[in-house]
Amino acid sequence: MKPISLIQFLIEERRAGHINAELTLLIEVVARACKRIAVATNKGAIGGVLGEAGTGNIQGEAQKKLDVISNEILLEANAWGGQLAACASEEMEDPQPIPDMYPKGNHLLLFDPLDGSSNIDVNISVGTIFSVLRCPDGISEPKAEHFLQPGATQLAAGYVVYGPATVLVLTFGYGTHEFTLDREVGSFTLSRRGIRIPEETAEFAINMSNQRHWEAPMQRYIGELLAGKDGPRGKDFNMRWVASMVADVHRIITRGGVFFYPLDAKIKSKGGKLRLMYEANPMAWIVEQAGGAATTGRERILDLQPAGLHQRVPVFLGSKNEVDVATHYHLQADNAQY
Ligand code: AFP
């Protein structure tokens, strides 16, 4: 079968009325920027891109050099692209306006420029996560409040994994699709169309070192998985944890599984670990469009009304049946019907 390039796929989606011309170009610009980030990450130590940048971000985290480089690549590419009214990043406190010298568009772009950056120096897969929203009508200088739209209103969501292969996964609300970077040609090529996540799974991902801090329903749920076939679930479960959400989610998109970053006593005051606008929302939509589910343990993530640009939430996502069981245990504990 003749390979289908990303631009060909986007033009097909446009002809099908799933996306418009502006969104087609915007995704092309983001994909091109991610190709440049792939080149930078692949260089590793010989590119001088490893290690700390010596600066901190709005999350109070020490920035890695590649956090800063990836952020700048995405900002620069999208400044002149012409499709955006503004963008927002995990690495910046406030939204970034489009410089006046460039034409503006009516889209808002949010991104985590390099997810899993604590894994960079040890050469484990990292990635970029992005989400596209519509800029509210009549708003020429978008502020943070204009980005606070529920995940269900996203126009596009995607991530790129910089691993053994560089892979882009994308949704516009018409299924979830995967593209692999053909380094010889320099373009993303469709490698899987209409991905489906199996509803059943025997593989879970969670940072077990936080177990003592978890809520009781999470202790119960994971306890039952660990009890295996002799326990109430009657089957054995295996565990994986990469500590790069993009890599853990890509494994689930590829072979099923369930991923948790629950609320725990350590992060309760922050509302969770993962960021709603540029981690949870895009990943939730990608997973749902592939037949999976995504909740906070109590609510569907895509229905949440965001309260802040850098808001954190608990995340349960992946194979539907396991997300349902874990969510049911939390609501049961809260005496609410799921
Ligand atoms: P960094 O980007 O700071 O490495 O954080 C990665 C992340 O946001 C997400 O990708 C992982 O799932 C999660 O944090 C890992 O958290 P732990 O370090 O607590 O395992």
Coordinates of C-alpha atoms and ligand atoms in Angstrom, one line a residue:
M1 CA 0.0 0.0 0.0
K2 CA 1.3 3.5 -0.9
P3 CA 2.5 5.4 2.2
I4 CA 0.2 8.2 3.2
S5 CA 2.0 11.3 4.4
L6 CA 0.7 13.5 7.3
I7 CA -0.2 16.4 4.9
Q8 CA -2.1 14.0 2.6
F9 CA -4.0 12.7 5.6
L10 CA -4.8 16.3 6.8
I11 CA -6.1 17.2 3.3
E12 CA -8.3 14.1 3.3
E13 CA -9.6 15.2 6.8
R14 CA -10.3 18.6 5.4
R15 CA -12.1 17.2 2.4
A16 CA -14.2 15.1 4.8
G17 CA -15.1 18.4 6.6
H18 CA -13.5 17.2 9.8
I19 CA -11.0 20.1 10.0
N20 CA -10.6 23.5 8.2
A21 CA -7.7 24.9 6.3
E22 CA -6.3 26.9 9.3
L23 CA -6.2 23.8 11.5
T24 CA -4.5 21.8 8.7
L25 CA -1.7 24.3 8.5
L26 CA -1.5 24.6 12.3
I27 CA -0.9 20.9 12.7
E28 CA 1.7 20.9 9.9
V29 CA 3.5 23.7 11.7
V30 CA 3.4 21.9 15.1
A31 CA 4.6 18.6 13.4
R32 CA 7.5 20.4 11.7
A33 CA 8.5 22.0 15.0
C34 CA 8.5 18.5 16.7
K35 CA 10.8 17.2 13.9
R36 CA 13.3 19.9 15.0
I37 CA 12.9 18.8 18.6
A38 CA 13.5 15.2 17.6
V39 CA 16.8 16.2 16.0
A40 CA 17.8 18.1 19.2
T41 CA 16.9 15.2 21.5
N42 CA 18.6 12.6 19.3
K43 CA 21.9 14.5 19.6
G44 CA 22.1 13.9 23.3
A45 CA 25.5 14.6 25.0
I46 CA 27.3 15.3 21.7
G47 CA 24.8 18.1 21.0
G48 CA 25.4 19.7 24.4
V49 CA 21.7 19.5 25.1
L50 CA 21.7 17.4 28.3
G51 CA 21.6 18.6 31.8
E52 CA 20.1 21.5 33.7
A53 CA 19.4 24.9 32.1
G54 CA 20.0 26.7 35.4
T55 CA 16.5 28.2 35.4
G56 CA 13.2 27.3 36.9
N57 CA 9.6 27.2 35.6
I58 CA 6.2 28.2 36.8
Q59 CA 5.7 24.7 38.3
G60 CA 8.7 25.4 40.6
E61 CA 10.7 22.7 38.7
A62 CA 14.3 23.1 37.6
Q63 CA 14.3 23.3 33.8
K64 CA 16.4 21.0 31.6
K65 CA 18.2 22.6 28.7
L66 CA 15.9 20.6 26.3
D67 CA 12.8 22.0 28.1
V68 CA 13.9 25.5 27.2
I69 CA 15.1 24.5 23.6
S70 CA 11.8 22.7 22.9
N71 CA 9.7 25.5 24.2
E72 CA 11.6 28.0 22.1
I73 CA 11.3 25.8 18.9
L74 CA 7.5 25.6 19.4
L75 CA 7.1 29.3 20.2
E76 CA 9.2 30.4 17.2
A77 CA 7.5 28.1 14.7
N78 CA 4.0 29.0 15.8
A79 CA 4.7 32.8 16.0
W80 CA 4.9 33.2 12.2
G81 CA 2.5 30.3 11.3
G82 CA -0.4 32.7 11.1
Q83 CA -3.0 30.3 12.7
L84 CA -2.8 31.3 16.3
A85 CA -4.2 34.1 18.5
A86 CA -1.8 33.0 21.3
C87 CA -0.2 30.0 22.9
A88 CA 0.4 28.7 26.4
S89 CA 3.1 26.4 27.7
E90 CA 4.0 24.3 30.7
E91 CA 7.2 26.3 30.8
M92 CA 5.6 29.8 30.9
E93 CA 3.4 31.4 33.6
D94 CA 1.3 33.5 31.1
P95 CA 0.1 33.0 27.6
Q96 CA 2.4 34.0 24.8
P97 CA 0.9 36.6 22.5
I98 CA 1.7 36.5 18.7
P99 CA 4.1 39.3 17.8
D100 CA 2.3 42.1 16.0
M101 CA 4.6 41.7 12.9
Y102 CA 2.9 38.4 12.2
P103 CA -0.7 37.6 11.1
K104 CA -2.9 36.2 13.8
G105 CA -5.4 33.4 13.6
N106 CA -8.4 32.2 15.7
H107 CA -6.8 29.2 17.4
L108 CA -5.2 28.8 20.8
L109 CA -2.4 26.3 21.2
L110 CA -1.4 24.7 24.6
F111 CA 1.7 22.5 25.0
D112 CA 4.0 20.6 27.3
P113 CA 7.1 21.1 25.1
L114 CA 9.0 18.2 26.7
D115 CA 7.1 15.8 28.9
G116 CA 9.2 13.4 31.0
S117 CA 12.2 15.7 31.1
S118 CA 13.5 14.0 34.2
N119 CA 14.3 11.1 31.8
I120 CA 16.3 13.0 29.2
D121 CA 19.7 12.6 30.8
V122 CA 19.2 8.8 31.1
N123 CA 18.1 8.5 27.4
I124 CA 14.5 7.3 28.1
S125 CA 11.7 8.3 25.8
V126 CA 10.3 11.8 26.2
G127 CA 7.7 13.7 24.3
T128 CA 5.7 16.8 23.3
I129 CA 1.9 17.0 24.2
F130 CA -0.4 19.6 22.5
S131 CA -4.0 20.7 22.5
V132 CA -5.8 23.2 20.2
L133 CA -8.8 25.3 21.2
R134 CA -10.9 27.9 19.4
C135 CA -10.1 31.6 20.4
P136 CA -13.4 33.1 21.7
D137 CA -14.9 35.5 19.1
G138 CA -13.9 39.2 19.4
I139 CA -10.7 38.4 21.4
S140 CA -7.6 39.7 19.7
E141 CA -5.3 39.6 22.8
P142 CA -6.2 36.3 24.6
K143 CA -5.5 36.2 28.3
A144 CA -5.3 33.0 30.5
E145 CA -9.1 33.1 31.1
H146 CA -9.7 32.6 27.3
F147 CA -7.9 29.3 27.4
L148 CA -10.1 27.9 30.3
Q149 CA -12.4 25.8 28.1
P150 CA -13.4 22.2 28.9
G151 CA -11.4 19.4 27.2
A152 CA -14.5 18.4 25.3
T153 CA -14.2 21.6 23.2
Q154 CA -10.8 20.8 21.9
L155 CA -10.4 21.0 18.1
A156 CA -7.3 18.8 18.0
A157 CA -5.0 17.0 20.4
G158 CA -1.8 15.1 19.9
Y159 CA 1.5 14.0 21.3
V160 CA 4.9 13.1 19.8
V161 CA 7.1 10.5 21.4
Y162 CA 10.9 10.9 20.9
G163 CA 11.9 7.2 21.4
P164 CA 13.5 4.5 19.2
A165 CA 11.2 5.9 16.6
T166 CA 9.6 9.3 16.5
V167 CA 5.8 8.9 16.5
L168 CA 3.0 11.4 16.3
V169 CA -0.5 10.4 17.6
L170 CA -3.4 12.7 16.7
T171 CA -7.1 13.2 17.0
F172 CA -9.6 15.7 15.7
G173 CA -12.6 13.9 17.2
Y174 CA -12.8 11.4 14.3
G175 CA -10.7 8.6 15.7
T176 CA -7.1 8.4 16.9
H177 CA -4.3 7.9 14.3
E178 CA -0.6 7.3 14.5
F179 CA 2.2 8.6 12.2
T180 CA 5.8 7.5 12.2
L181 CA 8.7 9.9 11.2
D182 CA 10.4 8.6 8.1
R183 CA 13.9 10.1 8.8
E184 CA 15.1 9.5 5.2
V185 CA 12.1 11.4 3.7
G186 CA 11.9 13.7 6.7
S187 CA 8.1 13.4 6.9
F188 CA 5.5 11.8 9.2
T189 CA 3.8 8.8 7.5
L190 CA 0.5 7.2 8.5
S191 CA 1.3 4.0 10.4
R192 CA -2.0 3.2 12.1
R193 CA -5.5 4.6 11.3
G194 CA -8.5 4.4 13.7
I195 CA -6.6 2.9 16.7
R196 CA -8.7 0.9 19.2
I197 CA -7.6 0.3 22.9
P198 CA -8.8 -3.1 24.2
E199 CA -11.4 -2.6 26.9
E200 CA -9.8 -5.4 29.0
T201 CA -6.2 -5.3 30.2
A202 CA -3.8 -7.0 32.6
E203 CA -1.3 -4.2 32.7
F204 CA -1.3 -1.2 34.9
A205 CA 1.0 1.9 35.3
I206 CA 1.4 3.9 38.6
N207 CA 4.3 5.2 40.7
M208 CA 4.1 2.6 43.4
S209 CA 6.5 4.6 45.6
N210 CA 3.6 6.9 46.5
Q211 CA 1.4 4.0 47.7
R212 CA 1.4 5.0 51.4
H213 CA 0.0 8.4 50.4
W214 CA -2.9 7.1 48.3
E215 CA -6.6 7.4 49.2
A216 CA -8.3 4.2 50.6
P217 CA -10.1 3.3 47.3
M218 CA -6.8 3.5 45.4
Q219 CA -5.1 1.3 48.0
R220 CA -8.0 -1.2 47.6
Y221 CA -8.0 -1.2 43.8
I222 CA -4.2 -1.6 43.4
G223 CA -4.2 -4.1 46.3
E224 CA -6.6 -6.3 44.3
L225 CA -4.5 -6.1 41.2
L226 CA -1.4 -7.1 43.2
A227 CA -3.3 -10.0 44.7
G228 CA -3.6 -11.4 41.2
K229 CA -5.5 -14.7 40.3
D230 CA -5.8 -15.7 44.0
G231 CA -7.5 -12.4 44.8
P232 CA -10.9 -10.9 44.0
R233 CA -10.0 -10.0 40.4
G234 CA -9.1 -13.6 39.7
K235 CA -6.3 -12.8 37.3
D236 CA -2.6 -11.7 37.4
F237 CA -1.7 -8.1 36.5
N238 CA 1.7 -6.8 35.3
M239 CA 3.1 -3.3 36.1
R240 CA 5.0 -0.8 34.0
W241 CA 6.1 2.9 34.9
V242 CA 8.3 4.9 32.6
A243 CA 7.7 8.3 34.4
S244 CA 7.2 9.9 31.0
M245 CA 3.4 10.2 30.5
V246 CA 3.8 10.2 26.7
A247 CA 5.6 6.9 26.8
D248 CA 3.2 5.2 29.3
V249 CA 0.2 6.5 27.2
H250 CA 1.7 5.4 23.9
R251 CA 2.2 1.8 25.3
I252 CA -1.5 1.9 26.3
I253 CA -2.5 3.2 22.8
T254 CA -0.4 0.4 21.3
R255 CA -1.3 -2.7 23.4
G256 CA -3.9 -1.6 26.1
G257 CA -3.3 -1.0 29.7
V258 CA -4.3 1.5 32.4
F259 CA -2.4 4.6 33.7
F260 CA -2.9 6.3 37.1
Y261 CA -1.6 9.4 38.7
P262 CA -4.1 9.6 41.6
L263 CA -4.5 12.2 44.2
D264 CA -2.4 11.4 47.3
A265 CA -1.7 13.1 50.6
K266 CA 1.6 14.5 49.3
I267 CA 0.0 16.4 46.3
K268 CA -3.5 16.9 47.7
S269 CA -3.0 20.7 48.2
K270 CA -2.0 21.0 44.5
G271 CA -5.0 19.0 43.3
G272 CA -2.9 16.4 41.7
K273 CA 0.5 16.0 39.8
L274 CA -0.4 16.2 36.1
R275 CA -1.6 19.4 34.4
L276 CA -5.2 19.5 33.1
M277 CA -4.7 21.8 30.1
Y278 CA -1.7 20.4 28.3
E279 CA -1.4 16.8 29.7
A280 CA -4.7 15.4 31.0
N281 CA -7.1 17.0 28.4
P282 CA -5.2 16.1 25.2
M283 CA -4.4 12.6 26.5
A284 CA -8.0 12.0 27.6
W285 CA -9.4 12.9 24.2
I286 CA -6.8 10.8 22.4
V287 CA -7.6 7.8 24.6
E288 CA -11.4 8.3 24.4
Q289 CA -11.3 8.6 20.6
A290 CA -9.5 5.2 20.7
G291 CA -12.3 3.6 22.7
G292 CA -10.7 4.0 26.2
A293 CA -11.8 6.1 29.1
A294 CA -10.3 9.0 31.2
T295 CA -11.5 10.2 34.6
T296 CA -10.1 12.0 37.7
G297 CA -11.2 9.0 39.7
R298 CA -14.5 10.8 40.1
E299 CA -15.4 12.8 37.0
R300 CA -14.8 12.5 33.2
I301 CA -11.7 14.6 32.6
L302 CA -13.1 16.2 29.3
D303 CA -16.2 17.6 31.3
L304 CA -14.1 19.5 33.8
Q305 CA -14.4 23.3 33.7
P306 CA -10.8 24.5 34.0
A307 CA -10.1 26.9 36.8
G308 CA -6.5 27.8 36.0
L309 CA -4.0 27.5 33.1
H310 CA -1.6 25.4 35.2
Q311 CA -4.3 23.5 37.2
R312 CA -3.4 19.9 38.2
V313 CA -5.8 17.0 38.4
P314 CA -5.8 13.3 39.2
V315 CA -5.6 11.1 36.1
F316 CA -7.0 7.6 35.5
L317 CA -6.9 6.6 31.8
G318 CA -6.7 3.7 29.4
S319 CA -8.6 0.4 28.9
K320 CA -12.2 1.3 29.7
N321 CA -13.1 -1.6 32.0
E322 CA -10.2 -0.9 34.4
V323 CA -10.8 2.9 34.5
D324 CA -14.5 2.1 35.3
V325 CA -13.6 -0.3 38.2
A326 CA -11.1 2.2 39.7
T327 CA -13.5 5.1 39.3
H328 CA -16.4 3.0 40.8
Y329 CA -14.3 2.2 43.9
H330 CA -13.7 6.0 44.5
L331 CA -17.3 7.0 44.0
Q332 CA -18.5 4.0 46.1
A333 CA -16.2 5.3 48.8
D334 CA -17.7 8.7 48.3
N335 CA -21.2 7.1 48.5
A336 CA -22.0 8.3 45.0
Q337 CA -23.5 6.3 42.2
Y338 CA -21.1 6.2 39.2
Ligands
AFP1 P1 8.7 15.7 34.2 O1 8.4 16.3 32.9 O2 9.0 16.7 35.3 O3 9.7 14.6 34.1 O4 7.4 15.0 34.8 C1 6.9 14.0 34.0 C2 5.4 13.8 34.5 O5 4.8 15.0 34.4 C3 4.7 12.8 33.6 O6 5.2 12.7 32.3 C4 4.9 11.5 34.4 O7 3.9 10.6 34.2 C5 5.0 11.9 35.8 O8 5.4 13.3 35.8 C6 6.1 11.2 36.6 O9 6.0 11.5 37.9 P2 6.9 10.7 39.0 O10 8.2 11.4 38.8 O11 6.2 11.1 40.3 O12 6.9 9.3 38.7

